[in-house]
Amino acid sequence: MNSPIYKTVPPLKKRVLSDDIVEFLIDAIMKGDFPPGSKIIELQAAKMFEVSQSTIREALRELEIRGFLESKPYKGTFVRKFTIEGLKDYFRTRTELEVLAAKWAAEKGLRTIYIPGMDRLLQDMERFVSEENHVAFRKKDMEFHKTLVESSGSKSLLSAWNALSHSYWAYFGLYFEKQQYNLEDQMEKHLAIYSILKTGHPEELKEAIESHYVDISYIIRVLD
């Protein structure tokens, strides 16, 4: 774990929670400081953060749950490598869940719950477009879609959506969108989704959601 990112570790409190380390490492991974396949050495990380190995271990477990890391027996813990199969499965499952959430929200008349929240999120996203802040934009992007799912009023649906390791796949999107898309393009696509939601016709939503993902065929060419 010899990444120069550890030279920029901010001053930490005497009692650092594993959550602090989780957020720091997520930002570092999403910025590209730890590329796919990078090994995370527990002891070295503990020394750099000046915390116990148990604290680091807890943080790494959380990052594994979120999909960023994978443990390999007798080899260690690594930043997950991208796979086309995983991406296709994620996009398909997420799309179906979000379309279903929008349908249930419209049926129950819950649009007044998510529309105001989405409006505020879109304002933040527009600001990050002007700042060209891809990481901050992507985080608000995921909040936007989570708000959509929450509007269904179904805890089970939200739980299923939360289980999809969104942070990792947001990182995946960041990794490729800088080569393929610009933030203005992504902003327009989210405004299109928002417009459809306001009409209360979720049957039109699937195509809009699918069109805002990174192009899988492009990614295949890059990975090959």
Tab-separated table of C-alpha atoms in Angstrom:
chain	number	residue	atom	x	y	z
A	1	MET	CA	0.000	0.000	0.000
A	2	ASN	CA	2.591	2.520	-1.145
A	3	SER	CA	0.214	5.011	-2.726
A	4	PRO	CA	1.261	8.672	-2.269
A	5	ILE	CA	-2.268	9.364	-1.040
A	6	TYR	CA	-1.131	8.437	2.464
A	7	LYS	CA	1.192	11.409	2.496
A	8	THR	CA	-1.932	13.573	2.381
A	9	VAL	CA	-3.836	11.916	5.198
A	10	PRO	CA	-5.401	14.798	7.153
A	11	PRO	CA	-4.785	15.238	10.879
A	12	LEU	CA	-6.974	12.678	12.621
A	13	LYS	CA	-8.697	12.820	15.959
A	14	LYS	CA	-7.239	10.845	18.833
A	15	ARG	CA	-10.107	8.403	18.578
A	16	VAL	CA	-10.768	7.764	14.913
A	17	LEU	CA	-13.905	5.875	13.974
A	18	SER	CA	-13.681	3.302	11.233
A	19	ASP	CA	-16.326	5.351	9.394
A	20	ASP	CA	-13.813	8.185	8.995
A	21	ILE	CA	-11.360	5.819	7.336
A	22	VAL	CA	-14.084	4.329	5.153
A	23	GLU	CA	-15.042	7.744	3.779
A	24	PHE	CA	-11.419	8.759	3.264
A	25	LEU	CA	-10.644	5.572	1.340
A	26	ILE	CA	-13.826	5.812	-0.750
A	27	ASP	CA	-12.869	9.316	-1.849
A	28	ALA	CA	-9.316	8.156	-2.589
A	29	ILE	CA	-10.560	5.209	-4.659
A	30	MET	CA	-13.095	7.330	-6.556
A	31	LYS	CA	-10.393	9.887	-7.362
A	32	GLY	CA	-8.265	7.125	-8.843
A	33	ASP	CA	-5.565	7.049	-6.160
A	34	PHE	CA	-6.134	3.305	-5.746
A	35	PRO	CA	-6.778	1.752	-9.183
A	36	PRO	CA	-8.562	-1.595	-9.619
A	37	GLY	CA	-6.396	-4.438	-8.371
A	38	SER	CA	-4.522	-2.348	-5.780
A	39	LYS	CA	-3.661	-4.279	-2.633
A	40	ILE	CA	-4.673	-2.817	0.730
A	41	ILE	CA	-2.182	-3.794	3.421
A	42	GLU	CA	-3.853	-3.762	6.814
A	43	LEU	CA	-0.762	-3.182	8.963
A	44	GLN	CA	0.547	-0.373	6.781
A	45	ALA	CA	-2.848	1.331	6.749
A	46	ALA	CA	-3.034	1.109	10.553
A	47	LYS	CA	0.350	2.833	10.845
A	48	MET	CA	-0.554	5.564	8.372
A	49	PHE	CA	-3.852	6.361	10.095
A	50	GLU	CA	-2.344	5.813	13.549
A	51	VAL	CA	-5.125	3.461	14.583
A	52	SER	CA	-5.343	-0.177	15.602
A	53	GLN	CA	-5.467	-2.973	13.072
A	54	SER	CA	-8.912	-3.890	14.367
A	55	THR	CA	-10.158	-0.421	13.370
A	56	ILE	CA	-8.691	-0.855	9.887
A	57	ARG	CA	-10.144	-4.347	9.667
A	58	GLU	CA	-13.599	-2.994	10.472
A	59	ALA	CA	-13.241	-0.298	7.819
A	60	LEU	CA	-12.103	-2.799	5.198
A	61	ARG	CA	-15.046	-5.077	5.988
A	62	GLU	CA	-17.401	-2.167	5.381
A	63	LEU	CA	-15.681	-1.347	2.092
A	64	GLU	CA	-16.029	-4.976	1.065
A	65	ILE	CA	-19.746	-4.884	1.864
A	66	ARG	CA	-20.096	-1.747	-0.250
A	67	GLY	CA	-18.419	-3.530	-3.122
A	68	PHE	CA	-15.124	-1.637	-3.316
A	69	LEU	CA	-12.881	-4.383	-2.027
A	70	GLU	CA	-12.568	-8.136	-2.357
A	71	SER	CA	-10.690	-10.561	-0.115
A	72	LYS	CA	-8.658	-13.354	-1.640
A	73	PRO	CA	-7.674	-16.270	0.646
A	74	TYR	CA	-3.954	-16.243	1.485
A	75	LYS	CA	-3.399	-13.225	-0.771
A	76	GLY	CA	-4.993	-10.250	0.933
A	77	THR	CA	-7.527	-7.502	0.258
A	78	PHE	CA	-7.722	-5.712	-3.080
A	79	VAL	CA	-9.698	-2.987	-4.827
A	80	ARG	CA	-12.159	-4.879	-6.998
A	81	LYS	CA	-11.428	-5.159	-10.676
A	82	PHE	CA	-14.135	-4.228	-13.137
A	83	THR	CA	-16.052	-6.940	-14.980
A	84	ILE	CA	-18.511	-6.539	-17.822
A	85	GLU	CA	-20.734	-9.295	-16.409
A	86	GLY	CA	-20.970	-7.501	-13.071
A	87	LEU	CA	-21.775	-4.208	-14.752
A	88	LYS	CA	-24.548	-5.678	-16.895
A	89	ASP	CA	-26.099	-7.421	-13.899
A	90	TYR	CA	-25.955	-4.247	-11.810
A	91	PHE	CA	-27.510	-1.992	-14.460
A	92	ARG	CA	-30.300	-4.420	-15.262
A	93	THR	CA	-31.235	-5.050	-11.625
A	94	ARG	CA	-31.022	-1.397	-10.646
A	95	THR	CA	-33.152	-0.288	-13.605
A	96	GLU	CA	-35.935	-2.744	-12.795
A	97	LEU	CA	-35.973	-1.728	-9.130
A	98	GLU	CA	-36.110	1.988	-9.914
A	99	VAL	CA	-38.865	1.599	-12.494
A	100	LEU	CA	-40.878	-0.463	-10.007
A	101	ALA	CA	-40.292	2.150	-7.299
A	102	ALA	CA	-41.559	4.927	-9.555
A	103	LYS	CA	-44.637	2.887	-10.435
A	104	TRP	CA	-45.492	2.253	-6.787
A	105	ALA	CA	-44.885	5.890	-5.897
A	106	ALA	CA	-47.239	7.073	-8.632
A	107	GLU	CA	-49.908	4.558	-7.606
A	108	LYS	CA	-49.770	5.730	-3.997
A	109	GLY	CA	-49.664	9.412	-4.846
A	110	LEU	CA	-46.264	9.863	-3.211
A	111	ARG	CA	-44.760	12.164	-5.842
A	112	THR	CA	-44.904	15.104	-3.440
A	113	ILE	CA	-42.379	13.279	-1.239
A	114	TYR	CA	-39.595	12.792	-3.741
A	115	ILE	CA	-40.043	15.696	-6.184
A	116	PRO	CA	-38.970	18.475	-3.744
A	117	GLY	CA	-35.977	16.424	-2.620
A	118	MET	CA	-34.934	15.731	-6.195
A	119	ASP	CA	-35.266	19.384	-7.083
A	120	ARG	CA	-32.716	20.303	-4.417
A	121	LEU	CA	-30.383	17.507	-5.479
A	122	LEU	CA	-30.501	18.638	-9.104
A	123	GLN	CA	-29.575	22.148	-8.048
A	124	ASP	CA	-26.517	20.751	-6.268
A	125	MET	CA	-25.665	18.648	-9.318
A	126	GLU	CA	-25.806	21.703	-11.576
A	127	ARG	CA	-23.383	23.462	-9.260
A	128	PHE	CA	-20.967	20.533	-9.419
A	129	VAL	CA	-21.228	20.574	-13.221
A	130	SER	CA	-20.018	24.181	-13.236
A	131	GLU	CA	-17.207	23.207	-10.858
A	132	GLU	CA	-16.366	20.117	-12.961
A	133	ASN	CA	-16.433	18.070	-9.763
A	134	HIS	CA	-17.102	14.518	-10.979
A	135	VAL	CA	-16.912	12.873	-7.556
A	136	ALA	CA	-19.346	15.266	-5.854
A	137	PHE	CA	-21.685	15.056	-8.857
A	138	ARG	CA	-21.699	11.266	-8.738
A	139	LYS	CA	-22.521	11.227	-5.023
A	140	LYS	CA	-25.519	13.506	-5.588
A	141	ASP	CA	-26.485	11.344	-8.553
A	142	MET	CA	-26.807	8.334	-6.263
A	143	GLU	CA	-28.784	10.370	-3.718
A	144	PHE	CA	-31.143	11.336	-6.540
A	145	HIS	CA	-31.841	7.717	-7.417
A	146	LYS	CA	-32.097	6.660	-3.789
A	147	THR	CA	-34.728	9.358	-3.242
A	148	LEU	CA	-36.646	7.919	-6.181
A	149	VAL	CA	-36.656	4.464	-4.584
A	150	GLU	CA	-37.548	5.834	-1.138
A	151	SER	CA	-40.620	7.454	-2.671
A	152	SER	CA	-42.107	4.004	-3.261
A	153	GLY	CA	-42.754	3.750	0.470
A	154	SER	CA	-41.416	0.187	0.433
A	155	LYS	CA	-38.680	-0.687	2.912
A	156	SER	CA	-38.125	-4.019	1.184
A	157	LEU	CA	-37.587	-2.361	-2.186
A	158	LEU	CA	-35.205	0.168	-0.667
A	159	SER	CA	-33.291	-2.615	1.082
A	160	ALA	CA	-32.909	-4.487	-2.208
A	161	TRP	CA	-31.705	-1.320	-3.949
A	162	ASN	CA	-29.221	-0.520	-1.159
A	163	ALA	CA	-27.709	-3.998	-1.503
A	164	LEU	CA	-26.404	-3.283	-5.016
A	165	SER	CA	-23.017	-1.779	-4.022
A	166	HIS	CA	-23.820	1.582	-5.599
A	167	SER	CA	-20.694	3.336	-4.373
A	168	TYR	CA	-18.488	0.849	-6.204
A	169	TRP	CA	-20.435	1.108	-9.432
A	170	ALA	CA	-20.479	4.905	-9.135
A	171	TYR	CA	-16.694	4.613	-9.023
A	172	PHE	CA	-16.877	2.397	-12.104
A	173	GLY	CA	-18.894	5.087	-13.864
A	174	LEU	CA	-16.439	7.780	-12.851
A	175	TYR	CA	-13.566	5.728	-14.177
A	176	PHE	CA	-15.044	5.612	-17.659
A	177	GLU	CA	-17.301	8.643	-17.963
A	178	LYS	CA	-14.357	11.042	-17.964
A	179	GLN	CA	-13.249	9.340	-21.166
A	180	GLN	CA	-16.697	9.107	-22.713
A	181	TYR	CA	-19.099	11.647	-21.232
A	182	ASN	CA	-19.005	15.112	-19.811
A	183	LEU	CA	-21.031	16.275	-16.837
A	184	GLU	CA	-23.300	18.458	-18.971
A	185	ASP	CA	-24.435	15.332	-20.796
A	186	GLN	CA	-25.157	13.532	-17.526
A	187	MET	CA	-26.996	16.564	-16.161
A	188	GLU	CA	-29.320	16.654	-19.165
A	189	LYS	CA	-30.122	12.969	-18.749
A	190	HIS	CA	-31.020	13.403	-15.084
A	191	LEU	CA	-33.252	16.340	-15.934
A	192	ALA	CA	-34.996	14.085	-18.453
A	193	ILE	CA	-35.581	11.441	-15.767
A	194	TYR	CA	-36.898	14.138	-13.429
A	195	SER	CA	-39.290	15.416	-16.089
A	196	ILE	CA	-40.728	11.930	-16.628
A	197	LEU	CA	-41.192	11.424	-12.894
A	198	LYS	CA	-43.152	14.661	-12.606
A	199	THR	CA	-45.610	13.464	-15.236
A	200	GLY	CA	-46.430	10.392	-13.152
A	201	HIS	CA	-45.911	8.015	-16.097
A	202	PRO	CA	-43.190	5.594	-14.933
A	203	GLU	CA	-43.710	3.390	-17.994
A	204	GLU	CA	-41.533	5.910	-19.868
A	205	LEU	CA	-38.804	5.756	-17.262
A	206	LYS	CA	-36.924	2.595	-18.223
A	207	GLU	CA	-35.438	3.967	-21.437
A	208	ALA	CA	-34.446	7.224	-19.744
A	209	ILE	CA	-32.641	5.399	-16.933
A	210	GLU	CA	-30.874	3.026	-19.310
A	211	SER	CA	-29.710	5.882	-21.515
A	212	HIS	CA	-27.944	7.652	-18.656
A	213	TYR	CA	-25.594	4.750	-17.898
A	214	VAL	CA	-22.134	4.569	-19.370
A	215	ASP	CA	-22.027	2.764	-22.718
A	216	ILE	CA	-21.206	-0.886	-22.046
A	217	SER	CA	-19.976	-1.466	-25.604
A	218	TYR	CA	-17.510	1.394	-25.155
A	219	ILE	CA	-16.265	-0.086	-21.878
A	220	ILE	CA	-15.769	-3.485	-23.523
A	221	ARG	CA	-13.528	-1.866	-26.128
A	222	VAL	CA	-11.518	-0.071	-23.429
A	223	LEU	CA	-11.060	-3.192	-21.304
A	224	ASP	CA	-10.105	-5.308	-24.298
